[in-house]
Amino acid sequence: MTEPSLTKDALAALTTGPMLSVALTLGAFIAAQWLFARFRKPLWMPPVLIAAVLLAVVVAVSGLGFERYYTGAAWLTVLLGPTTVALGVPLYQQMHHIRALWKPIVMTLPVAATLAAVYALGIAWLMGATPLVLASLAPKSVTAPIAMGIAEQVGGSISLTLGALLITGVLASLFVDWMAKWLNIKDDRIIGFALGLNGHAIGTARAFEISPMAGAFASLGMGLTGVFTALFLPLMWSLS
Amino acid sequence: MVMLRGFLVLVVFFLLGEALRLTAGLPVSGGVLGMIMVTFTLMLRGKVSDELAEASRGLISVLVLLITPGVVGAFFIVDQFSGYWTTVLVALILGTLLSVFTTLLLMKTVAGVVEEGGEHD
């Protein structure tokens, strides 16, 4: 603090490569896992949210700035593509469970995935949201790489969409837990599917904490919702 | 080396997914297309190699790490949409509550009916 120019130089030197962002993200991830276990795994504060809050504070306070942080962290997020592919493996490994439940899945998916978008859109519309806000909220239950594409196609703001994705993912993890208890659902397959369908990658990460079977059904729910919504929403948008 | 071989398979499927997305002009991400392709390939082969299973498990265990940078961004747009946050929050909270309820209820009802009906097949 006494020599701000020196700190600035040091910061500039450290941020020429991606390693500072990578180290911060890894550190926040590990700290979040520890804190999460420490606080008896609160569902309203999943590890992803703890890590994001820690990082947001560090990025803002250190003067690093989000742009510079994100440029470096892109070295990590590039792995999101192969990781999405990797979700196909538990999907295959649990295929016998999925086969047993394919009829309810096929019957539920189009209705549930449509309503996941329509409920929020209807409420926002009733509250007088602008077309930009509506278009940004539309892909709220879809995994980030697809949601960003949909938001772009229907004329939304990508950053607002990402904010909506975060809130939706956390809420879905929380609500699925409550509602499953309330509706007396103990089937990991149904719980996992609801987590993936409503809560995309955040819900899927939560489902893998429950069991590999819940995780596989979440991957299935997330993948199918992504495909379905990507095809259906832009079409619906162009008609309205 | 074992992990790397599995990782290579995943990256290749991601690239195949991207190629399919670009050539067919599909509005779905290359990752999801790759996921579907890898699942079908494994179904056709009838087994999954240890390398691929190991690499997938490793990547999935750090899924949260990989989505975190994107999530951090949400905190830096709060000002930009200051006028809309009440609407956005109400729509997301109520909308998600309703859609989670609908999904669970639908699955429970339909699965119950199908499983009962299945006994007669």
PDB file of N, CA, C and O in Angstrom, chain A residues 154-198:
ATOM      1  N   VAL A 154     -31.737 -14.742 -29.322  1.00  0.00           N
ATOM      2  CA  VAL A 154     -33.002 -14.074 -29.045  1.00  0.00           C
ATOM      3  C   VAL A 154     -32.800 -12.627 -28.581  1.00  0.00           C
ATOM      4  O   VAL A 154     -33.751 -11.959 -28.215  1.00  0.00           O
ATOM      5  N   GLY A 155     -31.544 -12.169 -28.600  1.00  0.00           N
ATOM      6  CA  GLY A 155     -31.283 -10.754 -28.321  1.00  0.00           C
ATOM      7  C   GLY A 155     -31.207 -10.383 -26.854  1.00  0.00           C
ATOM      8  O   GLY A 155     -31.644  -9.316 -26.449  1.00  0.00           O
ATOM      9  N   GLY A 156     -30.641 -11.270 -26.035  1.00  0.00           N
ATOM     10  CA  GLY A 156     -30.486 -10.975 -24.617  1.00  0.00           C
ATOM     11  C   GLY A 156     -29.094 -10.468 -24.303  1.00  0.00           C
ATOM     12  O   GLY A 156     -28.247 -10.359 -25.194  1.00  0.00           O
ATOM     13  N   SER A 157     -28.864 -10.148 -23.021  1.00  0.00           N
ATOM     14  CA  SER A 157     -27.533  -9.741 -22.570  1.00  0.00           C
ATOM     15  C   SER A 157     -26.841 -10.958 -21.967  1.00  0.00           C
ATOM     16  O   SER A 157     -27.371 -11.601 -21.066  1.00  0.00           O
ATOM     17  N   ILE A 158     -25.653 -11.288 -22.490  1.00  0.00           N
ATOM     18  CA  ILE A 158     -24.947 -12.495 -22.050  1.00  0.00           C
ATOM     19  C   ILE A 158     -24.626 -12.418 -20.555  1.00  0.00           C
ATOM     20  O   ILE A 158     -24.786 -13.399 -19.833  1.00  0.00           O
ATOM     21  N   SER A 159     -24.202 -11.236 -20.090  1.00  0.00           N
ATOM     22  CA  SER A 159     -23.822 -11.161 -18.679  1.00  0.00           C
ATOM     23  C   SER A 159     -25.034 -11.311 -17.769  1.00  0.00           C
ATOM     24  O   SER A 159     -24.947 -11.943 -16.711  1.00  0.00           O
ATOM     25  N   LEU A 160     -26.181 -10.769 -18.178  1.00  0.00           N
ATOM     26  CA  LEU A 160     -27.389 -10.957 -17.370  1.00  0.00           C
ATOM     27  C   LEU A 160     -27.810 -12.432 -17.396  1.00  0.00           C
ATOM     28  O   LEU A 160     -28.242 -12.978 -16.379  1.00  0.00           O
ATOM     29  N   THR A 161     -27.648 -13.073 -18.543  1.00  0.00           N
ATOM     30  CA  THR A 161     -27.962 -14.501 -18.640  1.00  0.00           C
ATOM     31  C   THR A 161     -27.091 -15.302 -17.677  1.00  0.00           C
ATOM     32  O   THR A 161     -27.589 -16.171 -16.959  1.00  0.00           O
ATOM     33  N   LEU A 162     -25.802 -14.978 -17.624  1.00  0.00           N
ATOM     34  CA  LEU A 162     -24.911 -15.708 -16.722  1.00  0.00           C
ATOM     35  C   LEU A 162     -25.303 -15.485 -15.258  1.00  0.00           C
ATOM     36  O   LEU A 162     -25.264 -16.412 -14.453  1.00  0.00           O
ATOM     37  N   GLY A 163     -25.709 -14.259 -14.935  1.00  0.00           N
ATOM     38  CA  GLY A 163     -26.194 -13.987 -13.585  1.00  0.00           C
ATOM     39  C   GLY A 163     -27.432 -14.810 -13.268  1.00  0.00           C
ATOM     40  O   GLY A 163     -27.550 -15.411 -12.197  1.00  0.00           O
ATOM     41  N   ALA A 164     -28.355 -14.864 -14.241  1.00  0.00           N
ATOM     42  CA  ALA A 164     -29.584 -15.635 -14.059  1.00  0.00           C
ATOM     43  C   ALA A 164     -29.270 -17.126 -13.923  1.00  0.00           C
ATOM     44  O   ALA A 164     -29.907 -17.834 -13.140  1.00  0.00           O
ATOM     45  N   LEU A 165     -28.272 -17.601 -14.669  1.00  0.00           N
ATOM     46  CA  LEU A 165     -27.869 -19.013 -14.585  1.00  0.00           C
ATOM     47  C   LEU A 165     -27.367 -19.333 -13.184  1.00  0.00           C
ATOM     48  O   LEU A 165     -27.723 -20.368 -12.615  1.00  0.00           O
ATOM     49  N   LEU A 166     -26.540 -18.454 -12.636  1.00  0.00           N
ATOM     50  CA  LEU A 166     -25.995 -18.674 -11.293  1.00  0.00           C
ATOM     51  C   LEU A 166     -27.126 -18.796 -10.282  1.00  0.00           C
ATOM     52  O   LEU A 166     -27.214 -19.761  -9.528  1.00  0.00           O
ATOM     53  N   ILE A 167     -28.031 -17.800 -10.298  1.00  0.00           N
ATOM     54  CA  ILE A 167     -29.125 -17.786  -9.323  1.00  0.00           C
ATOM     55  C   ILE A 167     -30.000 -19.031  -9.506  1.00  0.00           C
ATOM     56  O   ILE A 167     -30.356 -19.702  -8.541  1.00  0.00           O
ATOM     57  N   THR A 168     -30.324 -19.348 -10.772  1.00  0.00           N
ATOM     58  CA  THR A 168     -31.184 -20.496 -11.039  1.00  0.00           C
ATOM     59  C   THR A 168     -30.540 -21.800 -10.571  1.00  0.00           C
ATOM     60  O   THR A 168     -31.201 -22.635  -9.957  1.00  0.00           O
ATOM     61  N   GLY A 169     -29.242 -21.968 -10.849  1.00  0.00           N
ATOM     62  CA  GLY A 169     -28.559 -23.202 -10.458  1.00  0.00           C
ATOM     63  C   GLY A 169     -28.568 -23.412  -8.955  1.00  0.00           C
ATOM     64  O   GLY A 169     -28.865 -24.502  -8.467  1.00  0.00           O
ATOM     65  N   VAL A 170     -28.277 -22.337  -8.222  1.00  0.00           N
ATOM     66  CA  VAL A 170     -28.256 -22.433  -6.764  1.00  0.00           C
ATOM     67  C   VAL A 170     -29.658 -22.707  -6.228  1.00  0.00           C
ATOM     68  O   VAL A 170     -29.861 -23.586  -5.389  1.00  0.00           O
ATOM     69  N   LEU A 171     -30.648 -21.949  -6.753  1.00  0.00           N
ATOM     70  CA  LEU A 171     -32.027 -22.127  -6.298  1.00  0.00           C
ATOM     71  C   LEU A 171     -32.539 -23.525  -6.607  1.00  0.00           C
ATOM     72  O   LEU A 171     -33.195 -24.155  -5.778  1.00  0.00           O
ATOM     73  N   ALA A 172     -32.221 -24.030  -7.801  1.00  0.00           N
ATOM     74  CA  ALA A 172     -32.711 -25.354  -8.198  1.00  0.00           C
ATOM     75  C   ALA A 172     -32.171 -26.421  -7.248  1.00  0.00           C
ATOM     76  O   ALA A 172     -32.918 -27.302  -6.813  1.00  0.00           O
ATOM     77  N   SER A 173     -30.881 -26.322  -6.889  1.00  0.00           N
ATOM     78  CA  SER A 173     -30.300 -27.299  -5.966  1.00  0.00           C
ATOM     79  C   SER A 173     -31.040 -27.283  -4.629  1.00  0.00           C
ATOM     80  O   SER A 173     -31.331 -28.320  -4.042  1.00  0.00           O
ATOM     81  N   LEU A 174     -31.347 -26.073  -4.189  1.00  0.00           N
ATOM     82  CA  LEU A 174     -32.030 -25.898  -2.908  1.00  0.00           C
ATOM     83  C   LEU A 174     -33.477 -26.402  -2.975  1.00  0.00           C
ATOM     84  O   LEU A 174     -33.922 -27.186  -2.137  1.00  0.00           O
ATOM     85  N   PHE A 175     -34.197 -25.977  -4.013  1.00  0.00           N
ATOM     86  CA  PHE A 175     -35.624 -26.312  -4.126  1.00  0.00           C
ATOM     87  C   PHE A 175     -35.847 -27.797  -4.390  1.00  0.00           C
ATOM     88  O   PHE A 175     -36.813 -28.375  -3.897  1.00  0.00           O
ATOM     89  N   VAL A 176     -34.963 -28.420  -5.179  1.00  0.00           N
ATOM     90  CA  VAL A 176     -35.138 -29.848  -5.462  1.00  0.00           C
ATOM     91  C   VAL A 176     -35.053 -30.622  -4.149  1.00  0.00           C
ATOM     92  O   VAL A 176     -35.843 -31.533  -3.894  1.00  0.00           O
ATOM     93  N   ASP A 177     -34.115 -30.225  -3.297  1.00  0.00           N
ATOM     94  CA  ASP A 177     -33.961 -30.900  -2.017  1.00  0.00           C
ATOM     95  C   ASP A 177     -35.229 -30.771  -1.161  1.00  0.00           C
ATOM     96  O   ASP A 177     -35.750 -31.750  -0.643  1.00  0.00           O
ATOM     97  N   TRP A 178     -35.718 -29.540  -1.020  1.00  0.00           N
ATOM     98  CA  TRP A 178     -36.935 -29.306  -0.230  1.00  0.00           C
ATOM     99  C   TRP A 178     -38.130 -30.057  -0.801  1.00  0.00           C
ATOM    100  O   TRP A 178     -38.842 -30.747  -0.096  1.00  0.00           O
ATOM    101  N   MET A 179     -38.335 -29.851  -2.111  1.00  0.00           N
ATOM    102  CA  MET A 179     -39.546 -30.365  -2.753  1.00  0.00           C
ATOM    103  C   MET A 179     -39.561 -31.887  -2.761  1.00  0.00           C
ATOM    104  O   MET A 179     -40.617 -32.496  -2.634  1.00  0.00           O
ATOM    105  N   ALA A 180     -38.368 -32.486  -2.942  1.00  0.00           N
ATOM    106  CA  ALA A 180     -38.303 -33.946  -2.957  1.00  0.00           C
ATOM    107  C   ALA A 180     -38.721 -34.482  -1.591  1.00  0.00           C
ATOM    108  O   ALA A 180     -39.455 -35.467  -1.501  1.00  0.00           O
ATOM    109  N   LYS A 181     -38.284 -33.806  -0.544  1.00  0.00           N
ATOM    110  CA  LYS A 181     -38.682 -34.237   0.807  1.00  0.00           C
ATOM    111  C   LYS A 181     -40.184 -34.065   0.983  1.00  0.00           C
ATOM    112  O   LYS A 181     -40.875 -34.941   1.488  1.00  0.00           O
ATOM    113  N   TRP A 182     -40.655 -32.900   0.543  1.00  0.00           N
ATOM    114  CA  TRP A 182     -42.065 -32.548   0.717  1.00  0.00           C
ATOM    115  C   TRP A 182     -42.980 -33.489  -0.074  1.00  0.00           C
ATOM    116  O   TRP A 182     -44.042 -33.891   0.398  1.00  0.00           O
ATOM    117  N   LEU A 183     -42.576 -33.833  -1.293  1.00  0.00           N
ATOM    118  CA  LEU A 183     -43.374 -34.721  -2.137  1.00  0.00           C
ATOM    119  C   LEU A 183     -43.051 -36.191  -1.850  1.00  0.00           C
ATOM    120  O   LEU A 183     -43.547 -37.087  -2.524  1.00  0.00           O
ATOM    121  N   ASN A 184     -42.172 -36.413  -0.855  1.00  0.00           N
ATOM    122  CA  ASN A 184     -41.781 -37.762  -0.458  1.00  0.00           C
ATOM    123  C   ASN A 184     -41.176 -38.556  -1.626  1.00  0.00           C
ATOM    124  O   ASN A 184     -41.537 -39.711  -1.866  1.00  0.00           O
ATOM    125  N   ILE A 185     -40.260 -37.916  -2.357  1.00  0.00           N
ATOM    126  CA  ILE A 185     -39.562 -38.593  -3.451  1.00  0.00           C
ATOM    127  C   ILE A 185     -38.175 -38.977  -2.945  1.00  0.00           C
ATOM    128  O   ILE A 185     -37.403 -38.115  -2.525  1.00  0.00           O
ATOM    129  N   LYS A 186     -37.876 -40.275  -2.981  1.00  0.00           N
ATOM    130  CA  LYS A 186     -36.565 -40.720  -2.505  1.00  0.00           C
ATOM    131  C   LYS A 186     -35.736 -41.322  -3.631  1.00  0.00           C
ATOM    132  O   LYS A 186     -34.608 -41.752  -3.428  1.00  0.00           O
ATOM    133  N   ASP A 187     -36.304 -41.354  -4.825  1.00  0.00           N
ATOM    134  CA  ASP A 187     -35.652 -41.959  -5.990  1.00  0.00           C
ATOM    135  C   ASP A 187     -34.546 -41.033  -6.520  1.00  0.00           C
ATOM    136  O   ASP A 187     -34.834 -39.957  -7.037  1.00  0.00           O
ATOM    137  N   ASP A 188     -33.286 -41.469  -6.388  1.00  0.00           N
ATOM    138  CA  ASP A 188     -32.147 -40.666  -6.857  1.00  0.00           C
ATOM    139  C   ASP A 188     -32.255 -40.334  -8.339  1.00  0.00           C
ATOM    140  O   ASP A 188     -31.730 -39.316  -8.794  1.00  0.00           O
ATOM    141  N   ARG A 189     -32.919 -41.213  -9.081  1.00  0.00           N
ATOM    142  CA  ARG A 189     -33.032 -40.986 -10.527  1.00  0.00           C
ATOM    143  C   ARG A 189     -33.892 -39.755 -10.806  1.00  0.00           C
ATOM    144  O   ARG A 189     -33.551 -38.903 -11.615  1.00  0.00           O
ATOM    145  N   ILE A 190     -35.031 -39.664 -10.107  1.00  0.00           N
ATOM    146  CA  ILE A 190     -35.940 -38.523 -10.302  1.00  0.00           C
ATOM    147  C   ILE A 190     -35.306 -37.238  -9.765  1.00  0.00           C
ATOM    148  O   ILE A 190     -35.335 -36.193 -10.418  1.00  0.00           O
ATOM    149  N   ILE A 191     -34.684 -37.327  -8.598  1.00  0.00           N
ATOM    150  CA  ILE A 191     -34.046 -36.154  -7.994  1.00  0.00           C
ATOM    151  C   ILE A 191     -32.923 -35.640  -8.907  1.00  0.00           C
ATOM    152  O   ILE A 191     -32.831 -34.441  -9.182  1.00  0.00           O
ATOM    153  N   GLY A 192     -32.097 -36.561  -9.414  1.00  0.00           N
ATOM    154  CA  GLY A 192     -31.003 -36.182 -10.310  1.00  0.00           C
ATOM    155  C   GLY A 192     -31.527 -35.539 -11.585  1.00  0.00           C
ATOM    156  O   GLY A 192     -31.027 -34.498 -12.019  1.00  0.00           O
ATOM    157  N   PHE A 193     -32.549 -36.143 -12.173  1.00  0.00           N
ATOM    158  CA  PHE A 193     -33.112 -35.607 -13.417  1.00  0.00           C
ATOM    159  C   PHE A 193     -33.645 -34.190 -13.210  1.00  0.00           C
ATOM    160  O   PHE A 193     -33.385 -33.291 -14.023  1.00  0.00           O
ATOM    161  N   ALA A 194     -34.343 -33.973 -12.108  1.00  0.00           N
ATOM    162  CA  ALA A 194     -34.878 -32.635 -11.812  1.00  0.00           C
ATOM    163  C   ALA A 194     -33.741 -31.632 -11.589  1.00  0.00           C
ATOM    164  O   ALA A 194     -33.854 -30.471 -11.988  1.00  0.00           O
ATOM    165  N   LEU A 195     -32.656 -32.076 -10.969  1.00  0.00           N
ATOM    166  CA  LEU A 195     -31.508 -31.184 -10.740  1.00  0.00           C
ATOM    167  C   LEU A 195     -30.873 -30.748 -12.054  1.00  0.00           C
ATOM    168  O   LEU A 195     -30.544 -29.581 -12.244  1.00  0.00           O
ATOM    169  N   GLY A 196     -30.672 -31.680 -12.971  1.00  0.00           N
ATOM    170  CA  GLY A 196     -30.055 -31.353 -14.255  1.00  0.00           C
ATOM    171  C   GLY A 196     -30.968 -30.515 -15.129  1.00  0.00           C
ATOM    172  O   GLY A 196     -30.532 -29.575 -15.789  1.00  0.00           O
ATOM    173  N   LEU A 197     -32.259 -30.867 -15.130  1.00  0.00           N
ATOM    174  CA  LEU A 197     -33.214 -30.164 -15.989  1.00  0.00           C
ATOM    175  C   LEU A 197     -33.374 -28.709 -15.548  1.00  0.00           C
ATOM    176  O   LEU A 197     -33.401 -27.796 -16.363  1.00  0.00           O
ATOM    177  N   ASN A 198     -33.468 -28.484 -14.242  1.00  0.00           N
ATOM    178  CA  ASN A 198     -33.729 -27.130 -13.741  1.00  0.00           C
ATOM    179  C   ASN A 198     -32.467 -26.352 -13.386  1.00  0.00           C
ATOM    180  O   ASN A 198     -32.468 -25.133 -13.402  1.00  0.00           O
TER     181      ASN A 198
END
